[in-house]
PDB file of C-alpha atoms and ligand atoms in Angstrom:
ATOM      1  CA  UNK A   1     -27.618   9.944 -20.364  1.00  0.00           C
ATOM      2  CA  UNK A   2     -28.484  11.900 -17.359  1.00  0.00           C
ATOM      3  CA  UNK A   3     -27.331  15.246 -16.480  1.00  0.00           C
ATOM      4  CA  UNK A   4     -25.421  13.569 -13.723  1.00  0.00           C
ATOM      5  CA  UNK A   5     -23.246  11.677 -16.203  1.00  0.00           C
ATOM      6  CA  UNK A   6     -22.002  14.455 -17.844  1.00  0.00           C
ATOM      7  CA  UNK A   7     -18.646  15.471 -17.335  1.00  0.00           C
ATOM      8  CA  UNK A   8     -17.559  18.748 -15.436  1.00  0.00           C
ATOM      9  CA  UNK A   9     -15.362  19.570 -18.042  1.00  0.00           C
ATOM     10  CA  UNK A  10     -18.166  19.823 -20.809  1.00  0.00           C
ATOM     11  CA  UNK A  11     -20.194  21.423 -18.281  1.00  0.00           C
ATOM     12  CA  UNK A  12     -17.358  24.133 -18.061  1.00  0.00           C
ATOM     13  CA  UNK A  13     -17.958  24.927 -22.097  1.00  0.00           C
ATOM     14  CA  UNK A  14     -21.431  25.472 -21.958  1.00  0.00           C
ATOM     15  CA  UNK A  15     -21.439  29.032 -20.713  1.00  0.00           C
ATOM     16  CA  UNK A  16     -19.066  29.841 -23.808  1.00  0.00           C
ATOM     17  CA  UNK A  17     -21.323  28.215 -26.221  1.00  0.00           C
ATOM     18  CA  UNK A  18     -24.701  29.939 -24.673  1.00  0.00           C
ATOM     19  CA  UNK A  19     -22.053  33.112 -25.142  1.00  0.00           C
ATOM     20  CA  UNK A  20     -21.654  32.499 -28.617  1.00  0.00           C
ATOM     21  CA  UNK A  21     -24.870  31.385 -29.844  1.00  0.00           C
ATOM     22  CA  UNK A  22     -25.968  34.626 -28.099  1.00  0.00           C
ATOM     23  CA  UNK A  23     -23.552  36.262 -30.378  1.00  0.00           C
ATOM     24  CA  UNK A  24     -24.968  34.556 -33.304  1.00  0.00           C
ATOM     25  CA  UNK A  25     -28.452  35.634 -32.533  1.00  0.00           C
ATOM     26  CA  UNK A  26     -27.967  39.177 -32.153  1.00  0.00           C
ATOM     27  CA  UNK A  27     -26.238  38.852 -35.894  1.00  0.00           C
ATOM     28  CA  UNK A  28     -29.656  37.809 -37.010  1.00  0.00           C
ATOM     29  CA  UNK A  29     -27.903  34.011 -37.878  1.00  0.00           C
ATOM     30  CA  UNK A  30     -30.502  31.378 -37.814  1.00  0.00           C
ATOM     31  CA  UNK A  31     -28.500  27.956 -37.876  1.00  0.00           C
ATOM     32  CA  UNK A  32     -24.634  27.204 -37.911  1.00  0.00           C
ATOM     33  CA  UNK A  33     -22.664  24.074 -38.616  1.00  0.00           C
ATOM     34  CA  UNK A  34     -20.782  22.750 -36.261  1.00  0.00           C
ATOM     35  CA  UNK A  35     -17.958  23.864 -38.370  1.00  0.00           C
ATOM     36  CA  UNK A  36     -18.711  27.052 -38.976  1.00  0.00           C
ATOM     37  CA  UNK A  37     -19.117  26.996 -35.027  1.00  0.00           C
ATOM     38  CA  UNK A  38     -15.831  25.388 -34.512  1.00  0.00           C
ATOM     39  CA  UNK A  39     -14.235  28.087 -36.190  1.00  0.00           C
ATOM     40  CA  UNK A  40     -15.847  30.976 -34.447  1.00  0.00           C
ATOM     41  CA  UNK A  41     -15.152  29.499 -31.020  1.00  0.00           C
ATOM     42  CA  UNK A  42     -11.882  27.260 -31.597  1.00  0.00           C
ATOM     43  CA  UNK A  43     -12.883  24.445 -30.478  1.00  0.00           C
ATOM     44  CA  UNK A  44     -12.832  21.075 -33.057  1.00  0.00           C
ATOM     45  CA  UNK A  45     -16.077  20.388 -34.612  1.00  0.00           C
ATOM     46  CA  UNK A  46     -16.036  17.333 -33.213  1.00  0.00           C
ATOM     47  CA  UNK A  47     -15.782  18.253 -29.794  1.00  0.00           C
ATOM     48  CA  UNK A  48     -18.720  20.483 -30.308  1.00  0.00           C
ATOM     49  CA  UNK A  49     -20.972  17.365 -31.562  1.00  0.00           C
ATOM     50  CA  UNK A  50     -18.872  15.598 -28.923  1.00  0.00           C
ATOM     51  CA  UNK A  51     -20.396  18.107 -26.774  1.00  0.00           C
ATOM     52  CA  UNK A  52     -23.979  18.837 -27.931  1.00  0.00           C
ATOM     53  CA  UNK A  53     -24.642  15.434 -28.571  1.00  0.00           C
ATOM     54  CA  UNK A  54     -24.395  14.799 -24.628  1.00  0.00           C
ATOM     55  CA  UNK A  55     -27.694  16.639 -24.512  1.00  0.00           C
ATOM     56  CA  UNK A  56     -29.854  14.693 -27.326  1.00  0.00           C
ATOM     57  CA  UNK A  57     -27.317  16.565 -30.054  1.00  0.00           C
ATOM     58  CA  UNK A  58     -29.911  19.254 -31.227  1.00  0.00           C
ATOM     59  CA  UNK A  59     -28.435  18.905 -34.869  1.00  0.00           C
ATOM     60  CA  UNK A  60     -29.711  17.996 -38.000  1.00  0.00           C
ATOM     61  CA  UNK A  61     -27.361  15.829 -40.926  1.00  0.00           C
ATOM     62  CA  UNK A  62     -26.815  18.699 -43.596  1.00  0.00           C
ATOM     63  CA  UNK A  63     -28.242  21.576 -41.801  1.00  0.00           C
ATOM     64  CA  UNK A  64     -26.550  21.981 -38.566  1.00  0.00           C
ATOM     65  CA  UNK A  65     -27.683  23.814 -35.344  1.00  0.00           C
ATOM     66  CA  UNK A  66     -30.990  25.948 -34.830  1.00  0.00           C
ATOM     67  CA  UNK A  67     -28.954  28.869 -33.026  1.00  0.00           C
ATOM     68  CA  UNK A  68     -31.832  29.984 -31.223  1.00  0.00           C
ATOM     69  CA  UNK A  69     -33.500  26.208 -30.728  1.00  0.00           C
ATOM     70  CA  UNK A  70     -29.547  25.256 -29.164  1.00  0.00           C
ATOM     71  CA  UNK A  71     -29.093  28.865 -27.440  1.00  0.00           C
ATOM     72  CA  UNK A  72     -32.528  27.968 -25.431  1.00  0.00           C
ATOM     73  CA  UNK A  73     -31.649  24.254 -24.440  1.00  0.00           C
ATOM     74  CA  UNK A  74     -28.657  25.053 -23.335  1.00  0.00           C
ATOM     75  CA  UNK A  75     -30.043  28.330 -21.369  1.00  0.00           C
ATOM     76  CA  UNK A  76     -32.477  25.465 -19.741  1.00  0.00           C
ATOM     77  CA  UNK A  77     -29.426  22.897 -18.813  1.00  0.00           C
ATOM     78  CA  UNK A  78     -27.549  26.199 -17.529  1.00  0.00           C
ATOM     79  CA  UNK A  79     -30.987  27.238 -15.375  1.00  0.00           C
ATOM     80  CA  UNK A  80     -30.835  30.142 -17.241  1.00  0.00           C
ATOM     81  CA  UNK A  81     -34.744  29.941 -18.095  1.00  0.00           C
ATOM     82  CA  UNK A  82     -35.343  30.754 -14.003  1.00  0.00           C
ATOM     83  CA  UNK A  83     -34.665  33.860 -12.153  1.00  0.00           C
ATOM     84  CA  UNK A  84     -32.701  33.437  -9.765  1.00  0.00           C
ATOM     85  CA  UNK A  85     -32.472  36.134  -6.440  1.00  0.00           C
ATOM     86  CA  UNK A  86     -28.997  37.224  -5.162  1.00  0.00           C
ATOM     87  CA  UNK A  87     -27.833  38.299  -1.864  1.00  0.00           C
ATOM     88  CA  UNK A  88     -24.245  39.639  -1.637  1.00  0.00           C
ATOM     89  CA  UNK A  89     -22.496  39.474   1.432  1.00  0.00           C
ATOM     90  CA  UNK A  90     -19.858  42.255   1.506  1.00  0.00           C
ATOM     91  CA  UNK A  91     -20.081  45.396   0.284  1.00  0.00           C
ATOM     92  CA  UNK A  92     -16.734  46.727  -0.266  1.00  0.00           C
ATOM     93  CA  UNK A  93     -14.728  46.863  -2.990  1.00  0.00           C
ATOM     94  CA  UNK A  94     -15.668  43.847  -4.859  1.00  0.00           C
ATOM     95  CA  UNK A  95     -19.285  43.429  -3.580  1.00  0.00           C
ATOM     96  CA  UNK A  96     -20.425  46.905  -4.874  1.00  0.00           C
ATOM     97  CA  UNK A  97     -18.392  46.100  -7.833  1.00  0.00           C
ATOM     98  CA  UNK A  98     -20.685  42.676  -8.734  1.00  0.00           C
ATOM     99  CA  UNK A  99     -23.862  44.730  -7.433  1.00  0.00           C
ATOM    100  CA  UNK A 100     -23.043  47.551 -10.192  1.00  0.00           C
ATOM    101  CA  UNK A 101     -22.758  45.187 -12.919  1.00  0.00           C
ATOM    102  CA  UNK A 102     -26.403  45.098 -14.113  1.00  0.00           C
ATOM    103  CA  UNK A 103     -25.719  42.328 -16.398  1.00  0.00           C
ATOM    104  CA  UNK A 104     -26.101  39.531 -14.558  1.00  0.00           C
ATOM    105  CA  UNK A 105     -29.887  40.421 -13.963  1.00  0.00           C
ATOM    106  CA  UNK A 106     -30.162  40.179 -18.088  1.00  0.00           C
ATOM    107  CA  UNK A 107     -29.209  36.422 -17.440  1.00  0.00           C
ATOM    108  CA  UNK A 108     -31.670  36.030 -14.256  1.00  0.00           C
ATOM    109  CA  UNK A 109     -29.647  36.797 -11.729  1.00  0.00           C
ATOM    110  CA  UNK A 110     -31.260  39.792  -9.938  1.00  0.00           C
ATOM    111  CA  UNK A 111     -29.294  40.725  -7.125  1.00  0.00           C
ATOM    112  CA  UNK A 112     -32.213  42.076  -4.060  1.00  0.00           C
ATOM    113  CA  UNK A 113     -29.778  43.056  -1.506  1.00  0.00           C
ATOM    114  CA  UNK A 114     -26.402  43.808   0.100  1.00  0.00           C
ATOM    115  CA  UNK A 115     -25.244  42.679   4.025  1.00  0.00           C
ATOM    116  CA  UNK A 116     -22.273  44.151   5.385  1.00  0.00           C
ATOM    117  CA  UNK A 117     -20.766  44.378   9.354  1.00  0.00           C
ATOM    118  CA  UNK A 118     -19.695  47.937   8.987  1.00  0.00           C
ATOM    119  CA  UNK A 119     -22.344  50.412  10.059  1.00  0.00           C
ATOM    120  CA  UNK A 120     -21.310  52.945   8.118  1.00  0.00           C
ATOM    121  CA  UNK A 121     -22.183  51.405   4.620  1.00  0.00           C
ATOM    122  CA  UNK A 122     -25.596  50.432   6.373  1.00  0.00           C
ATOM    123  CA  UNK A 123     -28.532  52.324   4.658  1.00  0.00           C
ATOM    124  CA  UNK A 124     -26.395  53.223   1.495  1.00  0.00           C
ATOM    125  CA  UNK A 125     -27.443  52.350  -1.662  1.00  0.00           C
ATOM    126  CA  UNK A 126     -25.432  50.845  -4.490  1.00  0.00           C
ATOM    127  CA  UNK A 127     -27.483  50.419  -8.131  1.00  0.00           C
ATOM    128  CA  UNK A 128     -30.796  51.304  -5.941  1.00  0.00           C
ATOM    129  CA  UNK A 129     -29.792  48.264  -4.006  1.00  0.00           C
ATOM    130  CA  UNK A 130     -29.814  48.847  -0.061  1.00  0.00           C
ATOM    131  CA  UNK A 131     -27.391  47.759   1.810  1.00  0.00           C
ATOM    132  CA  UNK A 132     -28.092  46.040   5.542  1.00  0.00           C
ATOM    133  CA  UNK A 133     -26.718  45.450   8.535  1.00  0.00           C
ATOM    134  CA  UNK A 134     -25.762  41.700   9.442  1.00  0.00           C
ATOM    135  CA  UNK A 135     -28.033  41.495  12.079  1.00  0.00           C
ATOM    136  CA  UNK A 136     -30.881  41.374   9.546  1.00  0.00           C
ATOM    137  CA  UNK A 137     -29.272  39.053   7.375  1.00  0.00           C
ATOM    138  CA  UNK A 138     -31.121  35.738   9.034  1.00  0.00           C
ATOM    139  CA  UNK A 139     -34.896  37.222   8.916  1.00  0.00           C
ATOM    140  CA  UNK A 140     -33.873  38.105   5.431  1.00  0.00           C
ATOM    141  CA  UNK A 141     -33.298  34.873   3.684  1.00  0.00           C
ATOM    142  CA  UNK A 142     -35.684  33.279   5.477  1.00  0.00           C
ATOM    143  CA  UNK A 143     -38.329  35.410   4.468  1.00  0.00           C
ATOM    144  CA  UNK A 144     -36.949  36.358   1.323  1.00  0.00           C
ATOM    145  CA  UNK A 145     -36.831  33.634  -1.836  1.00  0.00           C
ATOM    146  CA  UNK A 146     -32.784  33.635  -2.230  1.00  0.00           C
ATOM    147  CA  UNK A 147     -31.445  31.060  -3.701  1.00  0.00           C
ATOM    148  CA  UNK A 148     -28.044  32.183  -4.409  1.00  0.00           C
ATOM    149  CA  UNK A 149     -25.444  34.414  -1.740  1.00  0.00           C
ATOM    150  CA  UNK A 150     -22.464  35.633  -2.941  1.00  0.00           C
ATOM    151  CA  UNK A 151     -19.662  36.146  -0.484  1.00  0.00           C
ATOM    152  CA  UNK A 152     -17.490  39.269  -0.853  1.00  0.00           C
ATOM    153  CA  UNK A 153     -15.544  39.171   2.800  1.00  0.00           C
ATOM    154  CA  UNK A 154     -12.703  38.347   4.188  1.00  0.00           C
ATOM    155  CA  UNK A 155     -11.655  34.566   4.062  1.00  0.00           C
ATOM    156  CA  UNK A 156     -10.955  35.389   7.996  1.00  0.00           C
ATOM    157  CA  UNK A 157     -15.079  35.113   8.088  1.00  0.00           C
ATOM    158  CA  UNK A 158     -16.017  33.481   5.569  1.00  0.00           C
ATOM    159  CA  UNK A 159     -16.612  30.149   7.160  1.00  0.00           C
ATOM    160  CA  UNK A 160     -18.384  31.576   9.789  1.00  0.00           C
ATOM    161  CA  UNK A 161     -21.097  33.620   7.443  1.00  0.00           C
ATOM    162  CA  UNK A 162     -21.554  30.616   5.114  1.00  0.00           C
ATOM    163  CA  UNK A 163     -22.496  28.465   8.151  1.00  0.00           C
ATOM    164  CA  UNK A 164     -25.063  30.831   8.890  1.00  0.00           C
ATOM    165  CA  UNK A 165     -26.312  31.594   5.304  1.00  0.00           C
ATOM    166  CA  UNK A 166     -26.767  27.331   4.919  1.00  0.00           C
ATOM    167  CA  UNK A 167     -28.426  27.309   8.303  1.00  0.00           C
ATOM    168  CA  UNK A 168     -31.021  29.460   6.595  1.00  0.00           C
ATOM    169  CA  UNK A 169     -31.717  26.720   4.034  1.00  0.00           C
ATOM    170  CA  UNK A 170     -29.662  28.487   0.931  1.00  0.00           C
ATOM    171  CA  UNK A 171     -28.089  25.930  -1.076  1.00  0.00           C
ATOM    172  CA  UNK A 172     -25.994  28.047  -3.697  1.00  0.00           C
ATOM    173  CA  UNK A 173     -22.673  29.590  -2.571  1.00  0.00           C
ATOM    174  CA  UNK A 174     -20.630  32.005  -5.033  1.00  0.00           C
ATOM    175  CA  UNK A 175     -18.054  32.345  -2.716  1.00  0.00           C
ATOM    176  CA  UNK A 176     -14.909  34.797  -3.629  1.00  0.00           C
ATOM    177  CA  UNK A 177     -13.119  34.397  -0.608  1.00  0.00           C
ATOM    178  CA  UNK A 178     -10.033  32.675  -0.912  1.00  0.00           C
ATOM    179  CA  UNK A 179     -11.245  30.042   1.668  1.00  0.00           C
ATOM    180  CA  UNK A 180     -12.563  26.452   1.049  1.00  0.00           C
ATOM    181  CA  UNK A 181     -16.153  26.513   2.539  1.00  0.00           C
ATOM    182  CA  UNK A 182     -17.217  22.954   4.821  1.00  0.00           C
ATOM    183  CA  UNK A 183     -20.690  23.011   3.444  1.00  0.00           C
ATOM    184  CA  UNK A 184     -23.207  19.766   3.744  1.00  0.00           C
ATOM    185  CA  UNK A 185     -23.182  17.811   0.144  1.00  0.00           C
ATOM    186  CA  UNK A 186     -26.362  19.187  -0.746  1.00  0.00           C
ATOM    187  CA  UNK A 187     -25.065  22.768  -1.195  1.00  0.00           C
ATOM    188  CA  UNK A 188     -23.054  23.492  -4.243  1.00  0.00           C
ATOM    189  CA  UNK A 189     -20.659  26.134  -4.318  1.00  0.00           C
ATOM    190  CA  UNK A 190     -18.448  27.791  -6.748  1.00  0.00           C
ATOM    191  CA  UNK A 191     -15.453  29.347  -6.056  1.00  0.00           C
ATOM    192  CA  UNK A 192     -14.307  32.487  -8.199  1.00  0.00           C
ATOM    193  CA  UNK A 193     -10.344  33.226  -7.976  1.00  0.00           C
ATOM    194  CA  UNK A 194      -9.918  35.764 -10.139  1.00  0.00           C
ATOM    195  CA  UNK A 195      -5.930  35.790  -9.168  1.00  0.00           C
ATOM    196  CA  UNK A 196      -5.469  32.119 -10.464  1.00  0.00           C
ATOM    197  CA  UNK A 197      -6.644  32.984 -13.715  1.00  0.00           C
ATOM    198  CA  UNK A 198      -3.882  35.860 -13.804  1.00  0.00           C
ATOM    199  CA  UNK A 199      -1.930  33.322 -12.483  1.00  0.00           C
ATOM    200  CA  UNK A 200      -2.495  31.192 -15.796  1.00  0.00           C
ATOM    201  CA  UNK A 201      -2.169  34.408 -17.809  1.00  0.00           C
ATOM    202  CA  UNK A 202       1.187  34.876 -16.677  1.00  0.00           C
ATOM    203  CA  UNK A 203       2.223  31.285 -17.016  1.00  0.00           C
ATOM    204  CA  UNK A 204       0.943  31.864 -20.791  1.00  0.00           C
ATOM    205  CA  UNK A 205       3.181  35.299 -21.446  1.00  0.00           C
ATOM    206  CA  UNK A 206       6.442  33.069 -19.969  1.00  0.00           C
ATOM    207  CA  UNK A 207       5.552  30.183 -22.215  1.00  0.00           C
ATOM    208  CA  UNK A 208       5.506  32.509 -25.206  1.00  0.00           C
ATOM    209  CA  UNK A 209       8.469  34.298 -24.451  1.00  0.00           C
ATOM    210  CA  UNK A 210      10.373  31.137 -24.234  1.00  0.00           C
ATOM    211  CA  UNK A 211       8.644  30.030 -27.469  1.00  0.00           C
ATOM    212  CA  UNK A 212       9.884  33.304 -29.032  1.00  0.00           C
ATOM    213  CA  UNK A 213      13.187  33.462 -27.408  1.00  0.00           C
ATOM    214  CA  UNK A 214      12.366  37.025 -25.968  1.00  0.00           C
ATOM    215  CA  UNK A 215      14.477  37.443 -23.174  1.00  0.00           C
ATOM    216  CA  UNK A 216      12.899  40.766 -20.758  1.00  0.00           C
ATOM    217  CA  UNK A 217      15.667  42.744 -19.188  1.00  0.00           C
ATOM    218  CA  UNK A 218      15.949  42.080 -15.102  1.00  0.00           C
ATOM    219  CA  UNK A 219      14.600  44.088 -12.906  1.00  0.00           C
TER     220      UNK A 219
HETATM  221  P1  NAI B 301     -13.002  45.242   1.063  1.00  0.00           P
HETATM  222  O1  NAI B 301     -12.170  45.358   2.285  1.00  0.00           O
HETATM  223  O2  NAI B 301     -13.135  46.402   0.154  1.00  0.00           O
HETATM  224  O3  NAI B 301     -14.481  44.776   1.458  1.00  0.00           O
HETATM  225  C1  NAI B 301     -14.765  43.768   2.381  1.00  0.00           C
HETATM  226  C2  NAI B 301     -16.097  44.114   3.032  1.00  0.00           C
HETATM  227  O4  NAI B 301     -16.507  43.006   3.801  1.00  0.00           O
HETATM  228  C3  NAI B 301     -16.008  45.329   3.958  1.00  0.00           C
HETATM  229  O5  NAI B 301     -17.015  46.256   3.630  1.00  0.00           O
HETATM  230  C4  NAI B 301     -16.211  44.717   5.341  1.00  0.00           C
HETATM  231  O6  NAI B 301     -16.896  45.597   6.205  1.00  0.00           O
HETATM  232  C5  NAI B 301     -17.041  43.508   5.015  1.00  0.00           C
HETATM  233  N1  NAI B 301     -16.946  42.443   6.018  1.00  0.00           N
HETATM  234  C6  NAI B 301     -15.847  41.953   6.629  1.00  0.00           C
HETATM  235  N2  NAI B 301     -16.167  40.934   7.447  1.00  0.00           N
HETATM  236  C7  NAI B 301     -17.502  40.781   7.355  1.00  0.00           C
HETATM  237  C8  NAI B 301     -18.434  39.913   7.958  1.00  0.00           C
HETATM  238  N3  NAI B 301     -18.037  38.971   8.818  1.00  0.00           N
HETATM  239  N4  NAI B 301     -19.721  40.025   7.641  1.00  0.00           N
HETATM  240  C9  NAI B 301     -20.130  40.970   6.749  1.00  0.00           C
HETATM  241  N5  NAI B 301     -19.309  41.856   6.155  1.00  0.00           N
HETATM  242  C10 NAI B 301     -18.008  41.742   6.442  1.00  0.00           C
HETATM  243  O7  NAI B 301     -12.425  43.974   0.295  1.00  0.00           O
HETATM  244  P2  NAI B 301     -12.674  43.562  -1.224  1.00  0.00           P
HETATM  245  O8  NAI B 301     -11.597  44.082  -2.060  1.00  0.00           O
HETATM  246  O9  NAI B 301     -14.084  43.881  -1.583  1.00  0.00           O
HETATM  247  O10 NAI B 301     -12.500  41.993  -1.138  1.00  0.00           O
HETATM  248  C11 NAI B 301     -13.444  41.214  -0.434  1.00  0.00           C
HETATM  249  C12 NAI B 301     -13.000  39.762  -0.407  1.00  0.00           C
HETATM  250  O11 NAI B 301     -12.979  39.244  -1.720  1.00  0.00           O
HETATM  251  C13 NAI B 301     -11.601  39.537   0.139  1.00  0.00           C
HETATM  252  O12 NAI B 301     -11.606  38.323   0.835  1.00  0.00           O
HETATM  253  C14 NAI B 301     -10.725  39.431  -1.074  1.00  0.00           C
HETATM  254  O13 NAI B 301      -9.591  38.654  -0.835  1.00  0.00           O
HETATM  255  C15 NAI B 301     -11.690  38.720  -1.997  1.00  0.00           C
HETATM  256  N6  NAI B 301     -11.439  38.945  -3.408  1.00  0.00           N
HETATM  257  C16 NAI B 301     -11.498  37.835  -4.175  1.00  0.00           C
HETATM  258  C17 NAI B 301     -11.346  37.921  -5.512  1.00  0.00           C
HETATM  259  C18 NAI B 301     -11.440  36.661  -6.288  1.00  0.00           C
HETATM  260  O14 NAI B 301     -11.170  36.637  -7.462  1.00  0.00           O
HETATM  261  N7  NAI B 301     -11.823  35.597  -5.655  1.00  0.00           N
HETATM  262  C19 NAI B 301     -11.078  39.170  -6.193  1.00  0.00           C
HETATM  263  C20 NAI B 301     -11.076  40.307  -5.316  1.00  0.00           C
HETATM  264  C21 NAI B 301     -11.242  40.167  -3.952  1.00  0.00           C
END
């Protein structure tokens, strides 16, 4: 089955399984069952050979899953053997926020500069990483290898900058505006809404409270 086959859903629970092998590495474990696994991540052990076995399976009857064998195939599938260079657009709130988290460059993703329109953050640095002015930002990824730009703006310009960024022949969008982006097929984007997943958080409190008959005094 090809890579193309495989369903966005399983796709999804990848990064949570390269999370937990991870997990299971730095605890020195050497294989797992898929039980054992199930119970760590609660997820059915059949869905996890449901899962795995969409990639050639990696298991063995009776011993179950080389953690570090499964933790590096799936850290190819994810791309996660590459590096892969950043470039985040915005550098307010949010996009000196995702430039201080040094965490992502532990998983490849090494973040080489900021672009913003004001000229007062122009010149500042945030984690050692300069900030520049949009003028620049064409030059840049042209001569630069980037293969990812996140955008940290306002959905107001969003459109505009991403239109420019493909011009420049990027092809990976990690777009946090709240703004659908009309990109040509062969750039992929993913969209990051942090406030639908509170969204679903909330929906999950009222669910329980009705479960549990707790009734929360008006307001
Ligand atoms: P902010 O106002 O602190 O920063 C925005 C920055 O973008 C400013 O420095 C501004 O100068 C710059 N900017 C504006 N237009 C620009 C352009 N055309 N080119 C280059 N730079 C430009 O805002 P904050 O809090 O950092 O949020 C940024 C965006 O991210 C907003 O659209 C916000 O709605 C969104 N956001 C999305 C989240 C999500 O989960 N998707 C979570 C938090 C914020």
């Amino acid at each position: 089955m090809s890579e193309k086959d495989i369903s966005k859903t399983v796709i999804k629970r990848l990064p949570r399984y390269y999370r937990y092998l991870g997990e299971l590495m730095d605890s020195k474990v050497e294989r797992i069952s898929s039980g054992e696994l199930s119970e760590r991540m609660h997820v059915t052990a059949s869905q996890i050979r449901q899962d795995l076995n969409h990639f050639g399976g990696f298991g063995q009857q009776g011993y179950g899953y080389n953690v570090e064998y499964l933790y590096d195939e799936i850290g190819k599938i994810l791309g996660l053997d590459k590096k892969h260079n950043m470039v985040i657009i915005g550098a307010g709130n949010l996009g000196q926020a995702l430039a201080n988290y040094g965490n992502f460059e532990n998983r490849g993703f090494i973040t080489k500069a900021l672009f913003d329109e004001n000229p007062e953050l122009k010149g500042k640095k945030i984690r050692g990483i300069q900030v520049r002015s949009m003028s620049q930002l064409e030059r840049y990824l042209k001569k630069e290898d980037i293969q990812i730009v996140a955008l940290a703006i306002p959905k107001e310009s969003a459109v505009v900058v991403a239109q420019r960024v493909v011009n420049c022949g990027v092809k990976a969008i990690w777009n946090f505006a709240h703004t659908d982006l009309n990109v040509p097929e062969d750039v992929v984007v993913e969209n990051v809404h942090l406030s639908e997943s509170l969204m679903r958080l909330s929906y999950n409190i009222n669910r329980y409270e009705l479960e549990h008959g707790i009734k929360k005094e008006e307001e």
